[in-house]
Coordinates of N, CA and C in Angstrom, one line a residue:
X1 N -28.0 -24.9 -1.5 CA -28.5 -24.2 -2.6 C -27.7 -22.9 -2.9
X2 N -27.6 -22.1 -2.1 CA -26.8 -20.8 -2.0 C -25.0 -21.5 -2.9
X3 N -24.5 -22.5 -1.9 CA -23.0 -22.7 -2.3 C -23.4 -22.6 -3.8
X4 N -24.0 -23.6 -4.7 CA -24.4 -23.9 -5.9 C -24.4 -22.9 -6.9
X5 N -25.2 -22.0 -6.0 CA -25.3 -20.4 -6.8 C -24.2 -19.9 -6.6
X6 N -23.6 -19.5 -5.7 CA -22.4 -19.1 -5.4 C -21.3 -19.7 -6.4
X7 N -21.3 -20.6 -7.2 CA -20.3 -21.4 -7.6 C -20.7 -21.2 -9.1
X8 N -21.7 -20.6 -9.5 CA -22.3 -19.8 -11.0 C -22.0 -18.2 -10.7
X9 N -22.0 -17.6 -9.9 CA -22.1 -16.2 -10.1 C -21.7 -15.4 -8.0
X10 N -20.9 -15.1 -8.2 CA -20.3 -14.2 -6.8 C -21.1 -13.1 -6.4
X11 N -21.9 -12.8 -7.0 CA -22.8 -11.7 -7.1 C -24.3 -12.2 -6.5
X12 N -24.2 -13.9 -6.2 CA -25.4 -14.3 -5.8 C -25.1 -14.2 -4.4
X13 N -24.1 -13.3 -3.5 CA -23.8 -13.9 -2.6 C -24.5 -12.0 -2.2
X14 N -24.6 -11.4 -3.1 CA -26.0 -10.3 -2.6 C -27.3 -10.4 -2.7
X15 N -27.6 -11.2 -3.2 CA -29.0 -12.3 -2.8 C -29.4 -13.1 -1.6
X16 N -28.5 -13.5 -0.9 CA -28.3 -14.7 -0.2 C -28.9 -14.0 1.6
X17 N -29.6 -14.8 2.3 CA -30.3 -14.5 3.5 C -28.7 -13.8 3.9
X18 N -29.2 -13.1 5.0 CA -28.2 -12.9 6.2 C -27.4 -13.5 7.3
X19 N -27.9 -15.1 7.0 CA -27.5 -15.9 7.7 C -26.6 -16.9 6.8
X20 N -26.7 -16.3 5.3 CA -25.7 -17.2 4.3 C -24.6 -16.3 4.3
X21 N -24.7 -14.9 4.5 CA -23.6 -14.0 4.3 C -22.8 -14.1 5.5
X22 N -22.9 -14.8 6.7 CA -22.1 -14.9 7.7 C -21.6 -16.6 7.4
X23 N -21.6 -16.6 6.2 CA -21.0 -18.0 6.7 C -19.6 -17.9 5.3
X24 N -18.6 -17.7 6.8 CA -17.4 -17.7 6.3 C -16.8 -18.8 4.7
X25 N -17.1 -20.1 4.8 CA -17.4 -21.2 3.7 C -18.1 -20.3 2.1
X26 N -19.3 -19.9 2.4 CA -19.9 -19.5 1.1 C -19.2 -18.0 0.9
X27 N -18.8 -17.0 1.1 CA -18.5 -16.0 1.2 C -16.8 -16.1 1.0
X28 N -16.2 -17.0 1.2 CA -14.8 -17.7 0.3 C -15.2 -17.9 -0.9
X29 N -15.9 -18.7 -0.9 CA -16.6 -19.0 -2.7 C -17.0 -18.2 -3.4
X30 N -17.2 -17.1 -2.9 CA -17.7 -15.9 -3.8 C -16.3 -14.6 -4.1
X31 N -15.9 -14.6 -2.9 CA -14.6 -13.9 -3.0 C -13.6 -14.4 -3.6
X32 N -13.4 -15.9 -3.8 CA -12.4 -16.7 -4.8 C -12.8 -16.0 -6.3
X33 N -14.3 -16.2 -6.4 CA -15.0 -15.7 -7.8 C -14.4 -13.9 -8.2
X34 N -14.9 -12.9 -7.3 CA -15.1 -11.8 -7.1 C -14.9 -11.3 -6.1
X35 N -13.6 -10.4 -6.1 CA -13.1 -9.5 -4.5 C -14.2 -8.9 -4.3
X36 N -14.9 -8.0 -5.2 CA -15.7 -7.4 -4.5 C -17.3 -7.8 -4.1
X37 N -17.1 -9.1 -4.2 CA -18.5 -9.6 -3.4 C -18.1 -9.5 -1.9
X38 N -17.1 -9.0 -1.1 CA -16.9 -8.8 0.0 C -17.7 -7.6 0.4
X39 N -18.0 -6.8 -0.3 CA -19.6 -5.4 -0.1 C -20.6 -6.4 0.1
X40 N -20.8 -7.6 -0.2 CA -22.3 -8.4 0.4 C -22.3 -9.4 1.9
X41 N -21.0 -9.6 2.1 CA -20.4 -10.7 3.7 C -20.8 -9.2 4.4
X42 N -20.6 -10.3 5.7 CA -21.8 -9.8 6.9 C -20.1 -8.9 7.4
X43 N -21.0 -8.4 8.3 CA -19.7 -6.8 8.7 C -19.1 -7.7 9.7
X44 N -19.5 -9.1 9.9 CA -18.4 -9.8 10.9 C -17.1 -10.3 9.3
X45 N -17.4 -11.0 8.8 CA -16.7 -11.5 7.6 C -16.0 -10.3 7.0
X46 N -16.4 -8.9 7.1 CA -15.4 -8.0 6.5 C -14.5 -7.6 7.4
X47 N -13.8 -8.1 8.7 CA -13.0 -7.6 9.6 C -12.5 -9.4 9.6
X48 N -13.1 -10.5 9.1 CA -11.9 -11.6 8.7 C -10.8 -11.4 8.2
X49 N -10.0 -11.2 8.3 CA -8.1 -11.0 7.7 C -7.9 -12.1 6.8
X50 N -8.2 -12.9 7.0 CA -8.0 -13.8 5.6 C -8.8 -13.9 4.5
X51 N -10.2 -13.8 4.9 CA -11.4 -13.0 3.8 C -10.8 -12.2 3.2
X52 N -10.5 -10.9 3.9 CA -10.3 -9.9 3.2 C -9.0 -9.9 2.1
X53 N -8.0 -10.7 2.8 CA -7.1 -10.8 1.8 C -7.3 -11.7 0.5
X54 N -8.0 -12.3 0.3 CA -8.5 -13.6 -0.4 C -9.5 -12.0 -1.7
X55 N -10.2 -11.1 -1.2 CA -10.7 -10.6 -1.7 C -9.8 -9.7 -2.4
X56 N -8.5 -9.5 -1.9 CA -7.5 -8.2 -2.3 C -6.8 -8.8 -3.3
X57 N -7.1 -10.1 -3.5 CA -5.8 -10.8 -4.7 C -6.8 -10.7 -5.9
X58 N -8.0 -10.8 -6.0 CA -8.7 -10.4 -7.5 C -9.2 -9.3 -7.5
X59 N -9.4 -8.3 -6.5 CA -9.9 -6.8 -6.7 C -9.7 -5.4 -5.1
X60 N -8.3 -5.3 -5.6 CA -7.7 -4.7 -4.8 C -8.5 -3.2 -4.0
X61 N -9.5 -2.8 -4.9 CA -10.8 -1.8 -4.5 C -11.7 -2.2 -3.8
X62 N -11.9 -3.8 -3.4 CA -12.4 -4.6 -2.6 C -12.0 -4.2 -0.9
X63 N -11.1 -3.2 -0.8 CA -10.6 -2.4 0.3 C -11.5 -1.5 1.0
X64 N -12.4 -1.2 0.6 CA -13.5 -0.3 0.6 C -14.6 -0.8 1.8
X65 N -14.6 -1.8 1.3 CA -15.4 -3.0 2.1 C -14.8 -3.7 3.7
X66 N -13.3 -3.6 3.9 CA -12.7 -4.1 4.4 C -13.2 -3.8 6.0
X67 N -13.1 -3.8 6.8 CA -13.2 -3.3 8.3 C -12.2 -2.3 8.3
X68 N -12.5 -1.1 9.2 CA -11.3 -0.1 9.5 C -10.0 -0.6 10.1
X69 N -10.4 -1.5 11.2 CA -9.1 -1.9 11.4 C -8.0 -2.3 10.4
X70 N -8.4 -3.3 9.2 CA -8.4 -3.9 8.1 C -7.7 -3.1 7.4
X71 N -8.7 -1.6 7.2 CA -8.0 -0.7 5.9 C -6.3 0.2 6.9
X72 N -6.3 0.2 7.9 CA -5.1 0.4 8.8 C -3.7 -0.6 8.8
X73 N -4.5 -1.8 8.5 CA -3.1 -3.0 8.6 C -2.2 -2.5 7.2
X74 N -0.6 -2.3 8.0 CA -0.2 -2.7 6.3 C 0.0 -2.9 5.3
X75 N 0.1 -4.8 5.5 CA 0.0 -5.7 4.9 C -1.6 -5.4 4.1
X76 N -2.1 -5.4 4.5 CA -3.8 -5.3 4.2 C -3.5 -4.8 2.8
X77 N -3.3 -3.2 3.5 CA -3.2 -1.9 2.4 C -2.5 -2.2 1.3
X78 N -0.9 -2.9 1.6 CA -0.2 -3.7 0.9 C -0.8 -4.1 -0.6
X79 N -1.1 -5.8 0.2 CA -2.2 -6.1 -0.7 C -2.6 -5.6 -1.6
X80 N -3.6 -4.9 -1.2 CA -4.6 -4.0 -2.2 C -4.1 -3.0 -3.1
X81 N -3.3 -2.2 -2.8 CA -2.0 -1.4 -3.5 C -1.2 -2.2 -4.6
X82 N -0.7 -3.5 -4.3 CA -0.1 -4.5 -5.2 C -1.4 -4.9 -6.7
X83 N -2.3 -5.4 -5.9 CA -3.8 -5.3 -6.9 C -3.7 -4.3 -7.6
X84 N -4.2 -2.7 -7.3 CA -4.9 -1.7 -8.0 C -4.2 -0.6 -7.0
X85 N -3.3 -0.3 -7.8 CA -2.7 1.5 -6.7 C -4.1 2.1 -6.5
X86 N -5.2 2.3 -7.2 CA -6.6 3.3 -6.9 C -7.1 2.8 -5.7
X87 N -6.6 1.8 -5.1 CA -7.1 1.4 -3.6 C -6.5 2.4 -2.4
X88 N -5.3 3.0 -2.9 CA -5.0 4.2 -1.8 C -6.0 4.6 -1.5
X89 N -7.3 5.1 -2.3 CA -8.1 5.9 -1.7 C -9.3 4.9 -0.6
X90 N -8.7 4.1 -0.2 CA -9.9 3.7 0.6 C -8.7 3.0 1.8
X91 N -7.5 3.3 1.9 CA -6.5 2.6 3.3 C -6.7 4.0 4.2
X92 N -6.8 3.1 4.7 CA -7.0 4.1 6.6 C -5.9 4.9 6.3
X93 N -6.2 6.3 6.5 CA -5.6 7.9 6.5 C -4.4 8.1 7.5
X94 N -3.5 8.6 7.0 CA -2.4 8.6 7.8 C -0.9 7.2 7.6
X95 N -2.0 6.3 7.0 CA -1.1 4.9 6.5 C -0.2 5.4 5.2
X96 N -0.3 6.2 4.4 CA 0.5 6.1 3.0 C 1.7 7.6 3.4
X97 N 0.8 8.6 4.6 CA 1.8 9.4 4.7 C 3.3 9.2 4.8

């Protein structure tokens, strides 16, 4: 039921139990839709490296969300910088110096 919704609107994926937000499968489906449904995956899925990038190719402010480690990588930062330069403000400090 959740994928279904997910596959109408990326935004159902902040609806969804806490046991649908860890599941790496539906939380691709929503970030293919909307980078920034990566603010609703479980804080294990926002330190996924390939989530997050998946999230940085349609909304590079989807960095925000990322894990620290994540906003440090950078390739990551990369990414997200290629998307939307306004994502500098959320790459781990000391990276753009």
């Amino acid at each position: 039921v959740v994928g279904a919704a997910l596959r109408g609107s990326a935004s159902a994926l902040r609806l969804a139990s806490p046991a649908a937000r860890s599941s790496r499968k539906l939380a691709l489906a929503a970030l293919r839709q909307e980078g920034a449904a990566l603010e609703f995956a479980s804080e294990a899925l926002c330190g996924d490296r390939g989530l997050v990038l998946e999230a940085l190719r349609s909304e590079g402010a989807a960095l925000r969300f990322a894990a620290p480690g994540l906003r440090a990588d950078p390739e990551v930062a990369m990414a997200a910088l290629r998307q939307d330069w306004r994502a500098r403000d959320f790459v781990a400090p000391g990276l753009l110096a």
